[in-house]
PDB file of C-alpha atoms and ligand atoms in Angstrom:
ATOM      1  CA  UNK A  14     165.006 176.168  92.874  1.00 64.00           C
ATOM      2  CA  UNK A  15     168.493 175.571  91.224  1.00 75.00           C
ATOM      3  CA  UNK A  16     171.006 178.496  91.341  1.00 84.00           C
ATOM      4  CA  UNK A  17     171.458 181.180  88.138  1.00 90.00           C
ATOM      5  CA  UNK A  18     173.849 179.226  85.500  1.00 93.00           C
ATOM      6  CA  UNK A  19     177.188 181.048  85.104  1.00 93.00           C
ATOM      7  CA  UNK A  20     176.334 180.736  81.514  1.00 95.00           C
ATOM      8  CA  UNK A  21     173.793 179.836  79.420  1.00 97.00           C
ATOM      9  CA  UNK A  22     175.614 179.338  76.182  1.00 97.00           C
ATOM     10  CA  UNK A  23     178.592 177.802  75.963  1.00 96.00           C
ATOM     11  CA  UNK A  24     181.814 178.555  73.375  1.00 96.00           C
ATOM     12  CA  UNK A  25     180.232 176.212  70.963  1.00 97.00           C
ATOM     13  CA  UNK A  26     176.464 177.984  71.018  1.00 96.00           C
ATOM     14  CA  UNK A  27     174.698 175.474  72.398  1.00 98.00           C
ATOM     15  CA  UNK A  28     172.539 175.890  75.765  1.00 98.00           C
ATOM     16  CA  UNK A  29     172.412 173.877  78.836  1.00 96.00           C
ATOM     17  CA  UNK A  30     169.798 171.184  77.541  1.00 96.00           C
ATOM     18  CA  UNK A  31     172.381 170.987  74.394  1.00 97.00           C
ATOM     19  CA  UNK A  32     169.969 173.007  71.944  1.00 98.00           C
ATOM     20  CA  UNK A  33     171.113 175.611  69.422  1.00 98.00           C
ATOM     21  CA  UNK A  34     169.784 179.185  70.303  1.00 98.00           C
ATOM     22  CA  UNK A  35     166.778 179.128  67.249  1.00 97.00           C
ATOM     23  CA  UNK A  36     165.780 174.948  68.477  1.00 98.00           C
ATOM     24  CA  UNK A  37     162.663 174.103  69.683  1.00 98.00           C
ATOM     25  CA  UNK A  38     162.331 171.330  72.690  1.00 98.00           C
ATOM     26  CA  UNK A  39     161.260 168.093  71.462  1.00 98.00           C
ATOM     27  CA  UNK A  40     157.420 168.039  71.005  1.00 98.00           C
ATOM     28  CA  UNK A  41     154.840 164.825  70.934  1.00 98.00           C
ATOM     29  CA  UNK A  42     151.379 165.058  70.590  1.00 98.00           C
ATOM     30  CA  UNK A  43     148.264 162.639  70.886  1.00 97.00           C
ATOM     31  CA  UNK A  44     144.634 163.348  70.057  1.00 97.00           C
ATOM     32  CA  UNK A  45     141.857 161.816  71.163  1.00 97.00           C
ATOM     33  CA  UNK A  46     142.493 160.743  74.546  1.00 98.00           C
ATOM     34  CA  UNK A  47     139.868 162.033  76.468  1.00 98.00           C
ATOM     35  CA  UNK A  48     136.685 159.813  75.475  1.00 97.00           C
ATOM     36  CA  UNK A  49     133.842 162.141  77.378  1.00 97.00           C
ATOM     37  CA  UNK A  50     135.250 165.233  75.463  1.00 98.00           C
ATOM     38  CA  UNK A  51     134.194 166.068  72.406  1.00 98.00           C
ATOM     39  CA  UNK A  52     137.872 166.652  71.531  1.00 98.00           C
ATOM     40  CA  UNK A  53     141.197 166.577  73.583  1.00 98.00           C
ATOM     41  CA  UNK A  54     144.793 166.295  72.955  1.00 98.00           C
ATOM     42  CA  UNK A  55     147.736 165.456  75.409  1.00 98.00           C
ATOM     43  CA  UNK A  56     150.567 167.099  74.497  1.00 98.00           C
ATOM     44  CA  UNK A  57     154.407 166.887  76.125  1.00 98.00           C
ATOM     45  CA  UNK A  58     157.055 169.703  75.337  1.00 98.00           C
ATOM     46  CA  UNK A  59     160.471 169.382  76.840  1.00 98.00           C
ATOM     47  CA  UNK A  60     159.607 168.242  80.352  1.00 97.00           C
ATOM     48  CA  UNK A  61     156.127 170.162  79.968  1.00 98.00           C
ATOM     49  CA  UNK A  62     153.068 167.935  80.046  1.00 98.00           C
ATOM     50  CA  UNK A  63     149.703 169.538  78.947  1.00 98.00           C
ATOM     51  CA  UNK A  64     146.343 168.115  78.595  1.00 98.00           C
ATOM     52  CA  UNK A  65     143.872 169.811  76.665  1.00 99.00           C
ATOM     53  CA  UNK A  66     139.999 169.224  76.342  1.00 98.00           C
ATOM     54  CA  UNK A  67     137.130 170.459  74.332  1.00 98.00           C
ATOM     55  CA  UNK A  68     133.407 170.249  74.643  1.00 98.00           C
ATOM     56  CA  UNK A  69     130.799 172.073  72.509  1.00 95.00           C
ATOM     57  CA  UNK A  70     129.374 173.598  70.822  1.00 97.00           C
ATOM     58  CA  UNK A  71     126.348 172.997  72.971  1.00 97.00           C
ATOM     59  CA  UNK A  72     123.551 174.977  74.288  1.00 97.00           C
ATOM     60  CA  UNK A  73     125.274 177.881  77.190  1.00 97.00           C
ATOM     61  CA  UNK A  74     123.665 178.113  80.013  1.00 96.00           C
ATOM     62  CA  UNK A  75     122.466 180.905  81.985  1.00 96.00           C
ATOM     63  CA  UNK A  76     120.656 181.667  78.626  1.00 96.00           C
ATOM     64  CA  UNK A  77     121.189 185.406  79.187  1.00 97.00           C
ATOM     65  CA  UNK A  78     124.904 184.810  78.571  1.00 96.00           C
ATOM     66  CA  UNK A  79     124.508 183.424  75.187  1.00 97.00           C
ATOM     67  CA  UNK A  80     125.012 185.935  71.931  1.00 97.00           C
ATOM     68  CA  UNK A  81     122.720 186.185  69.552  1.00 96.00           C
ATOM     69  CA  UNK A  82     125.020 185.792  66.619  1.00 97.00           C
ATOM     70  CA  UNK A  83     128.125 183.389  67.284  1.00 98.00           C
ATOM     71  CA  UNK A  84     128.871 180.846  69.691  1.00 98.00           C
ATOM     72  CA  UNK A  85     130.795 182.019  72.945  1.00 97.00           C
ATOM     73  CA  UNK A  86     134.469 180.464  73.216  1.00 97.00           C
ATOM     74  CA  UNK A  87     136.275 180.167  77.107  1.00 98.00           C
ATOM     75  CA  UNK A  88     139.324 179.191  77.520  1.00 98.00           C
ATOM     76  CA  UNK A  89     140.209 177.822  80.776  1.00 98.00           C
ATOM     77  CA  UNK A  90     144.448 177.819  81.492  1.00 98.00           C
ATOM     78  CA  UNK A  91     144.984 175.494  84.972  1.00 98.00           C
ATOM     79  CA  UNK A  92     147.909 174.413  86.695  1.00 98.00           C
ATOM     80  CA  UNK A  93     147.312 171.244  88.646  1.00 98.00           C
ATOM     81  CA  UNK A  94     148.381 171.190  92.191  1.00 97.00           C
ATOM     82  CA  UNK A  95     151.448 169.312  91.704  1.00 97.00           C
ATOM     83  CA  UNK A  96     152.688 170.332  88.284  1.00 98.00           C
ATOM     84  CA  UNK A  97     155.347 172.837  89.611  1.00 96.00           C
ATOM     85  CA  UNK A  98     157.712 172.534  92.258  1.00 94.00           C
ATOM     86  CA  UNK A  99     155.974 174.601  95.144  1.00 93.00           C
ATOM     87  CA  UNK A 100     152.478 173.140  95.183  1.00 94.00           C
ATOM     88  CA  UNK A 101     150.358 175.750  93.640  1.00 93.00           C
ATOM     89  CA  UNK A 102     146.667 176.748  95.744  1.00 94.00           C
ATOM     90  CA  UNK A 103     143.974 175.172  93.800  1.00 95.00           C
ATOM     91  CA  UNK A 104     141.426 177.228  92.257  1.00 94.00           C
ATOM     92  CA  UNK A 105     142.051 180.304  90.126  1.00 95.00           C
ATOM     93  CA  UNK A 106     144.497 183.335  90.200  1.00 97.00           C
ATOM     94  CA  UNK A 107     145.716 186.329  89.021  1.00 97.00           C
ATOM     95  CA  UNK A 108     148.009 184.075  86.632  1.00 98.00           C
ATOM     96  CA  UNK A 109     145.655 181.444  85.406  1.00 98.00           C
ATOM     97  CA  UNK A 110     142.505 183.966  84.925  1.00 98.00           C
ATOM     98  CA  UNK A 111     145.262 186.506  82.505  1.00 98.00           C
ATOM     99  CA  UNK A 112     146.321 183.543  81.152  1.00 98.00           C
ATOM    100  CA  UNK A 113     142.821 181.874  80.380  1.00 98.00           C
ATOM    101  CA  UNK A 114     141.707 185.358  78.843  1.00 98.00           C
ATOM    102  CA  UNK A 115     144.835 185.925  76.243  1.00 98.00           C
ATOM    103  CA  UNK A 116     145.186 182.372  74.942  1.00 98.00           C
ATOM    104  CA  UNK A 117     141.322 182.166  74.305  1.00 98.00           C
ATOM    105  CA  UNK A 118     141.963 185.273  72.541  1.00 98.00           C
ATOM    106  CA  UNK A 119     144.861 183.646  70.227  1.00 98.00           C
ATOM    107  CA  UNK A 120     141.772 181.545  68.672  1.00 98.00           C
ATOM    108  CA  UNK A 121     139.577 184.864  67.839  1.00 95.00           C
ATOM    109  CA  UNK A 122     140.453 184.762  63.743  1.00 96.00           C
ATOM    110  CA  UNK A 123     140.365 180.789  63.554  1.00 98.00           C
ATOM    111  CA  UNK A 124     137.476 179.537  65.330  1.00 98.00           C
ATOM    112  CA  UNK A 125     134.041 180.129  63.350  1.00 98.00           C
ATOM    113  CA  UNK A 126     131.863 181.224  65.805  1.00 98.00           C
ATOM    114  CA  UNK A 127     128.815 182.267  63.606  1.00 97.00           C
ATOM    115  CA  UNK A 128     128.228 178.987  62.402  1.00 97.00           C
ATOM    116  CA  UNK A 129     127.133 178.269  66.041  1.00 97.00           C
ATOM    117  CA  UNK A 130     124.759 181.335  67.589  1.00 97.00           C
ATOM    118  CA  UNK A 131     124.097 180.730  71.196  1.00 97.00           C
ATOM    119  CA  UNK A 132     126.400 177.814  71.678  1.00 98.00           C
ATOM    120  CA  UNK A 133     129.630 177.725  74.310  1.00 98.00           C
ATOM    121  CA  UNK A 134     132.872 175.892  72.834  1.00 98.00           C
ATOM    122  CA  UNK A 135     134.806 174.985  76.291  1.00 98.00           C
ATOM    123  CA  UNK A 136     138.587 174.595  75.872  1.00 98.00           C
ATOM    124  CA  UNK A 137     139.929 173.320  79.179  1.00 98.00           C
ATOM    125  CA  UNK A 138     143.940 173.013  79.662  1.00 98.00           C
ATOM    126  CA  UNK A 139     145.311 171.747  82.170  1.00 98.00           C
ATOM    127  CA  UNK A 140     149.085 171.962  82.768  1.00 98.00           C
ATOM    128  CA  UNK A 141     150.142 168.324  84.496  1.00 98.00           C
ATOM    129  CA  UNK A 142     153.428 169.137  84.647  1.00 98.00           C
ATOM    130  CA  UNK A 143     155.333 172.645  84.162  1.00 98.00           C
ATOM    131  CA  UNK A 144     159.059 173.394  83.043  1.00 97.00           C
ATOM    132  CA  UNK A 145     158.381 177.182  81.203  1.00 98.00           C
ATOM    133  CA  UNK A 146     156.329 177.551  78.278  1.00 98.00           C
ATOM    134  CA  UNK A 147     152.975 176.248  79.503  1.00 98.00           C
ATOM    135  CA  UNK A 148     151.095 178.498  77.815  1.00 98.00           C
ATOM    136  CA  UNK A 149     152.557 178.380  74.770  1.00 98.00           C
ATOM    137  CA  UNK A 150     152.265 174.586  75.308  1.00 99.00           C
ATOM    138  CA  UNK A 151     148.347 174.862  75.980  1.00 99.00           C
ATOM    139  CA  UNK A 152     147.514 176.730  73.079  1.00 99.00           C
ATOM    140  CA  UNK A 153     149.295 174.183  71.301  1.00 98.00           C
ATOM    141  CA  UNK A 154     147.737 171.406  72.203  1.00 98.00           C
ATOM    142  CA  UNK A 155     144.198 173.160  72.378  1.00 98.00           C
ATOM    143  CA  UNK A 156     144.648 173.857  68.584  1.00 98.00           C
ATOM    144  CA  UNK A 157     144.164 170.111  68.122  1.00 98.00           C
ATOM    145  CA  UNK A 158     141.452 169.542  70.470  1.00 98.00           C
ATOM    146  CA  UNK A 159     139.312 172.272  68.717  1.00 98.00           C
ATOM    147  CA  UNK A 160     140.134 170.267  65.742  1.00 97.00           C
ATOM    148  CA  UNK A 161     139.490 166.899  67.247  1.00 97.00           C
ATOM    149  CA  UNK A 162     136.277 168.062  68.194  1.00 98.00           C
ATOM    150  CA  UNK A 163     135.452 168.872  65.031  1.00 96.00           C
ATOM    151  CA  UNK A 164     134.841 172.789  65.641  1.00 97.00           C
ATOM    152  CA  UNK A 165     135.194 174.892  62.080  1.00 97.00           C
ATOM    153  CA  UNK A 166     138.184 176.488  62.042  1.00 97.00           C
ATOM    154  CA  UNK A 167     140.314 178.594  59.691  1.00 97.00           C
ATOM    155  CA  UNK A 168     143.432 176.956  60.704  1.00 97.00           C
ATOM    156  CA  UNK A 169     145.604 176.114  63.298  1.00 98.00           C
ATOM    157  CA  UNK A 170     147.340 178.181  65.972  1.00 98.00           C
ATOM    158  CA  UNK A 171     150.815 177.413  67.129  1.00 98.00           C
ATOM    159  CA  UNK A 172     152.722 179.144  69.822  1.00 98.00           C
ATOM    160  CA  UNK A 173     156.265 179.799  71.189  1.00 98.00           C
ATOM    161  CA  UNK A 174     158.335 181.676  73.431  1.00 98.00           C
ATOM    162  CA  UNK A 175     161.287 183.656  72.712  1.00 98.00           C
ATOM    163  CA  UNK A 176     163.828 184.777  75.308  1.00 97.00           C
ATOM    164  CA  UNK A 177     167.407 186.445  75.795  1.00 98.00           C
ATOM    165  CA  UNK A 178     170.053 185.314  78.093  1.00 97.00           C
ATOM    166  CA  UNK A 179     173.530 186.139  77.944  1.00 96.00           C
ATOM    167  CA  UNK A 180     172.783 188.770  75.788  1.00 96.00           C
ATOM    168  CA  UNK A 181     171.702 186.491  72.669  1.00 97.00           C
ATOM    169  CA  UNK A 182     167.531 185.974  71.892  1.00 98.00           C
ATOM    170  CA  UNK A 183     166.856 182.081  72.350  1.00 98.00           C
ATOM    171  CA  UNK A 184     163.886 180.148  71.273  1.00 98.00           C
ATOM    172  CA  UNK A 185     161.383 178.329  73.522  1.00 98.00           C
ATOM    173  CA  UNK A 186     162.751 179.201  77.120  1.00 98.00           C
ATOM    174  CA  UNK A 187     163.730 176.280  79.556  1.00 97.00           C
ATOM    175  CA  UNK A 188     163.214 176.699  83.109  1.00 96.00           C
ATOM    176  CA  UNK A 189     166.674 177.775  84.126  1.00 96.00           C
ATOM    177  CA  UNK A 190     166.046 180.542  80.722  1.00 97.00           C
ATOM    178  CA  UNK A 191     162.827 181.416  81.950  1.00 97.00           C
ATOM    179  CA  UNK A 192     163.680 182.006  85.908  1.00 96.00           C
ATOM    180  CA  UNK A 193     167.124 184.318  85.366  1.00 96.00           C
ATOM    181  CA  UNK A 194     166.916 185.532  81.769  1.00 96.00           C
ATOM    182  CA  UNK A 195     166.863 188.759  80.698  1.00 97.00           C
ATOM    183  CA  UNK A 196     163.067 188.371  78.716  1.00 97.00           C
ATOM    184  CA  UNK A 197     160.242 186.178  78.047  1.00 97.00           C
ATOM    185  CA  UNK A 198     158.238 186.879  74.907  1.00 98.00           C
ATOM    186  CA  UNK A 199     155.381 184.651  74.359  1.00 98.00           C
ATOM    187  CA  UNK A 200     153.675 184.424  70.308  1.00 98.00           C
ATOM    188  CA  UNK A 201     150.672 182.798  68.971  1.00 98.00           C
ATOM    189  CA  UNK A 202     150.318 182.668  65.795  1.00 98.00           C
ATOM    190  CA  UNK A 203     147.704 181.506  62.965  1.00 98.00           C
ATOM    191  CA  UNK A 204     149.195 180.323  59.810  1.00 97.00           C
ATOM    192  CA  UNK A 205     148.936 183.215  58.034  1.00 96.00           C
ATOM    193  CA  UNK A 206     151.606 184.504  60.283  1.00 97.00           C
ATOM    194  CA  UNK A 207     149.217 186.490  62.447  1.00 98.00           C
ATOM    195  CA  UNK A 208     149.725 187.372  65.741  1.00 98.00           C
ATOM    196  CA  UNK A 209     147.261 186.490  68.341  1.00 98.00           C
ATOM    197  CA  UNK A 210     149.219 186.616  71.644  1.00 98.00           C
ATOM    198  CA  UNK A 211     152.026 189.012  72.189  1.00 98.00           C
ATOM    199  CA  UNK A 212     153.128 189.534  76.082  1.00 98.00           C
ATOM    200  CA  UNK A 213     156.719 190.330  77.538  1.00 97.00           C
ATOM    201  CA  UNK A 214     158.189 189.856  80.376  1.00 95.00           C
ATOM    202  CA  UNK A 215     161.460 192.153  81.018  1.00 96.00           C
ATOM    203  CA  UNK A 216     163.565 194.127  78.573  1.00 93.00           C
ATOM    204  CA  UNK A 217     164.330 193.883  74.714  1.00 97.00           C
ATOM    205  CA  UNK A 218     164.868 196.662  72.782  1.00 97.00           C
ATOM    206  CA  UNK A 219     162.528 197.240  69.604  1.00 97.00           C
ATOM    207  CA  UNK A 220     165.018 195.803  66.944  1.00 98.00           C
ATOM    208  CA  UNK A 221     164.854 192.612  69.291  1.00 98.00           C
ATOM    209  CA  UNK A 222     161.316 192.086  69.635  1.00 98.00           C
ATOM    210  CA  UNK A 223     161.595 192.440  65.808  1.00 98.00           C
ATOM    211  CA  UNK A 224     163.992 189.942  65.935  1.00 98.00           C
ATOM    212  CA  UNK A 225     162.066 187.692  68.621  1.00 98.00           C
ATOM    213  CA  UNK A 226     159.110 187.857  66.788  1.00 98.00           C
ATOM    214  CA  UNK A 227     160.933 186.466  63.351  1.00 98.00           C
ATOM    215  CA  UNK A 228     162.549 183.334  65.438  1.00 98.00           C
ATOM    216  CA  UNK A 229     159.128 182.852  66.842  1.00 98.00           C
ATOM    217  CA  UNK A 230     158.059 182.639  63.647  1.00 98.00           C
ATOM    218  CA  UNK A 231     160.392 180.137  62.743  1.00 98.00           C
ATOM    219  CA  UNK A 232     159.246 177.763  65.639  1.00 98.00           C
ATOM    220  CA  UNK A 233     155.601 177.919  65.206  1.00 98.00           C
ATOM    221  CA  UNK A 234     156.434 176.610  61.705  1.00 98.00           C
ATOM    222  CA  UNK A 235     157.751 173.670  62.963  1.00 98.00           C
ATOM    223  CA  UNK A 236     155.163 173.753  65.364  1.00 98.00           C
ATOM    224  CA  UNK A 237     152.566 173.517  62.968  1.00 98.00           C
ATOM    225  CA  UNK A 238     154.395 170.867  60.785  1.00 98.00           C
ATOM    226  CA  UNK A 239     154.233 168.722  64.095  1.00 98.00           C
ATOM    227  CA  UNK A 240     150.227 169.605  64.529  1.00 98.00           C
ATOM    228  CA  UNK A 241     149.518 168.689  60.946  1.00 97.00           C
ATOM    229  CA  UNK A 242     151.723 165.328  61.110  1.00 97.00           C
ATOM    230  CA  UNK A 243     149.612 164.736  63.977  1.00 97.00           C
ATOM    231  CA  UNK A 244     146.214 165.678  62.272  1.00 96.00           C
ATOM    232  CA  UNK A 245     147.473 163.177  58.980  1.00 95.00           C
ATOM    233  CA  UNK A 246     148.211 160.534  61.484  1.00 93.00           C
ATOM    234  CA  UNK A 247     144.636 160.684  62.753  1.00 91.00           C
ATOM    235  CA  UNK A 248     142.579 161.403  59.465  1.00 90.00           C
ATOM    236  CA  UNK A 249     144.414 160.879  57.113  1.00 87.00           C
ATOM    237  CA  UNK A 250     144.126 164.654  55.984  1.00 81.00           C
ATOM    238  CA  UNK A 251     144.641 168.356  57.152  1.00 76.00           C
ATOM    239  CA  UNK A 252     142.187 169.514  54.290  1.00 80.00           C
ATOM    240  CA  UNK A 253     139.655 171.470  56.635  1.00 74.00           C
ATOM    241  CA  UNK A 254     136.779 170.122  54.225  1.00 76.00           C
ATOM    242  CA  UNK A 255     137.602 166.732  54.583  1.00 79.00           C
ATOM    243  CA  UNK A 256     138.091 167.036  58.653  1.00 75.00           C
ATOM    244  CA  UNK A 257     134.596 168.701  58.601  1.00 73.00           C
ATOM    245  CA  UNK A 258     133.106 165.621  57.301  1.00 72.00           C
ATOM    246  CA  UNK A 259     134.434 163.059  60.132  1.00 58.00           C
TER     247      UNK A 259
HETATM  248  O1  CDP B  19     154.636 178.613  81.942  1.00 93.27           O
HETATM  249  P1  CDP B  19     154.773 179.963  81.300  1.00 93.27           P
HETATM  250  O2  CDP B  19     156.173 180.213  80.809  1.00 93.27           O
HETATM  251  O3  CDP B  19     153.739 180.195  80.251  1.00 93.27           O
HETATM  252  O4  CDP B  19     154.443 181.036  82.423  1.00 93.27           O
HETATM  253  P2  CDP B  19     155.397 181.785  83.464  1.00 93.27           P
HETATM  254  O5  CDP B  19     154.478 182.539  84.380  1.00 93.27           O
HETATM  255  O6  CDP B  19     156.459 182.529  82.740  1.00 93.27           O
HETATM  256  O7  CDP B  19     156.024 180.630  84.316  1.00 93.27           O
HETATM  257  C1  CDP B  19     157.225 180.006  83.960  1.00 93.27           C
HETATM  258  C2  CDP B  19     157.382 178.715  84.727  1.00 93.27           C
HETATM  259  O8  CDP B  19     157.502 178.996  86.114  1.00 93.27           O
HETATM  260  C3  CDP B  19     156.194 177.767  84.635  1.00 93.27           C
HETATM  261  O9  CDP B  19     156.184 177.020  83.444  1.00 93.27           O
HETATM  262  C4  CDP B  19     156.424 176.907  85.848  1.00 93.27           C
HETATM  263  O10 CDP B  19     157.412 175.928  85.571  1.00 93.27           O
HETATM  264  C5  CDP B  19     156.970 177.918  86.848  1.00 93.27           C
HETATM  265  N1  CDP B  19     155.922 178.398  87.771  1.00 93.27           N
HETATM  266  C6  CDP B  19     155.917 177.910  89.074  1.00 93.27           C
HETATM  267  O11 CDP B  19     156.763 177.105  89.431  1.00 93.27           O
HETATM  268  N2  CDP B  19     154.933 178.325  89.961  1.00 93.27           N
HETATM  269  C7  CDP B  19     153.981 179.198  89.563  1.00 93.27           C
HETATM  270  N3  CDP B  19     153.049 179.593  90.431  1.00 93.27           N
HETATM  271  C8  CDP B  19     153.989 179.710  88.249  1.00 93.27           C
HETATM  272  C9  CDP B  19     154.978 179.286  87.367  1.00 93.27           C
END
């Protein structure tokens, strides 16, 4: 791993990779590219690469897990073996299983379960390649899977990071940002502008988590901007009605 920077913003505000402290990296998305799911998306952020895959609804199995009234959503967050630097143990962990619980927990107001009692919706992500922010990055790109696969949904969810180093909050946390910074605050949102993942890592006081959460804010906007380009691109709408009918 590289040293700590000196300094992570230099005289003229910008920060190592040459972005302004409220910038987002550059995302790309592409649906469809899994053809046995029902939905996917592959989705690159900075140097993150994230593949995301949905199957469902369909009938769960052991029946005894199935509820009566809604379908059952899992989320399944998984770094392959060789997306970080240190090859990480196959197979889950602490990390992946917290990880894998929250984010399937950012889609509880979207997603509409009761249309589907009994059913399982499987969201799979798996993180190809990592450079901080792979959850945010998962969620992202498992928003348009859902979608691709045609699952009923209120709207989208986008999500960021927001961090401080050298005493100033930054937006969507590089590597170097995430490793020796002074906090990591990951957001989901929906597009109402409510929040469906909160955590923090480290220390901000309450007027900058206030602060945090407003840039965050801010870059799931032009997160979702980028998700709904990507939706027009492939159907020629984002009008849920209109999706439903594909
Ligand atoms: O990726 P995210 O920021 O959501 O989660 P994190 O736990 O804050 O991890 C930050 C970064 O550390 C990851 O994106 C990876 O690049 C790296 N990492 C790693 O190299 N090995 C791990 N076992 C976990 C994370």
């Amino acid at each position: 791993m590289s040293d700590k920077p000196e300094k992570f913003i230099d005289e003229n505000g910008l920060r190592l990779d040459g972005r302004r402290v409220d910038e987002i990296r550059p995302m790309t998305v592409e649906m469809g590219v899994l053809s046995r799911a029902d939905g996917s998306c592959y989705l690159e952020w900075g140097n993150n690469k994230v593949l995301a895959a949905v199957y469902g609804p369909r009938e769960l199995h052991p029946r005894r897990l199935q509820r009566p009234s809604e379908a059952l959503v899992r989320y399944r967050y998984n770094m392959a073996a060789f997306s970080v630097e240190d090859r990480i143990r196959p197979g889950p962990s602490r990390r992946s299983t917290e990880i894998s619980k929250v984010s399937g927990e950012a889609f509880e107001p979207v997603v509409m379960k009761q249309f589907y009692p009994g059913a399982v919706i499987d969201v799979f992500a798996e993180v190809l390649q990592a450079d901080a922010g792979t959850r945010t990055a998962a969620i992202n790109a498992a928003t348009l899977a859902l979608v691709d696969a045609g699952i009923p949904m209120k709207g989208l969810v986008a999500s960021c990071a927001v961090g401080k180093v050298d005493g100033q909050l930054v937006l969507d946390l590089n590597k170097p940002e995430d490793n020796y910074g002074d906090a990591d605050l990951p957001i989901a949102m929906t597009e109402d502008g409510e929040i469906t993942l909160l955590q923090m890592d480290g220390n901000l006081t309450a007027d900058e988590i206030a602060k945090g959460i407003e840039m965050a804010r801010k870059g799931c906007e032009q997160i979702f901007a980028i998700q709904k380009e990507a939706l027009l691109s492939k159907f020629g709408t984002t009008d849920e009605e209109e999706l439903l009918k594909e």
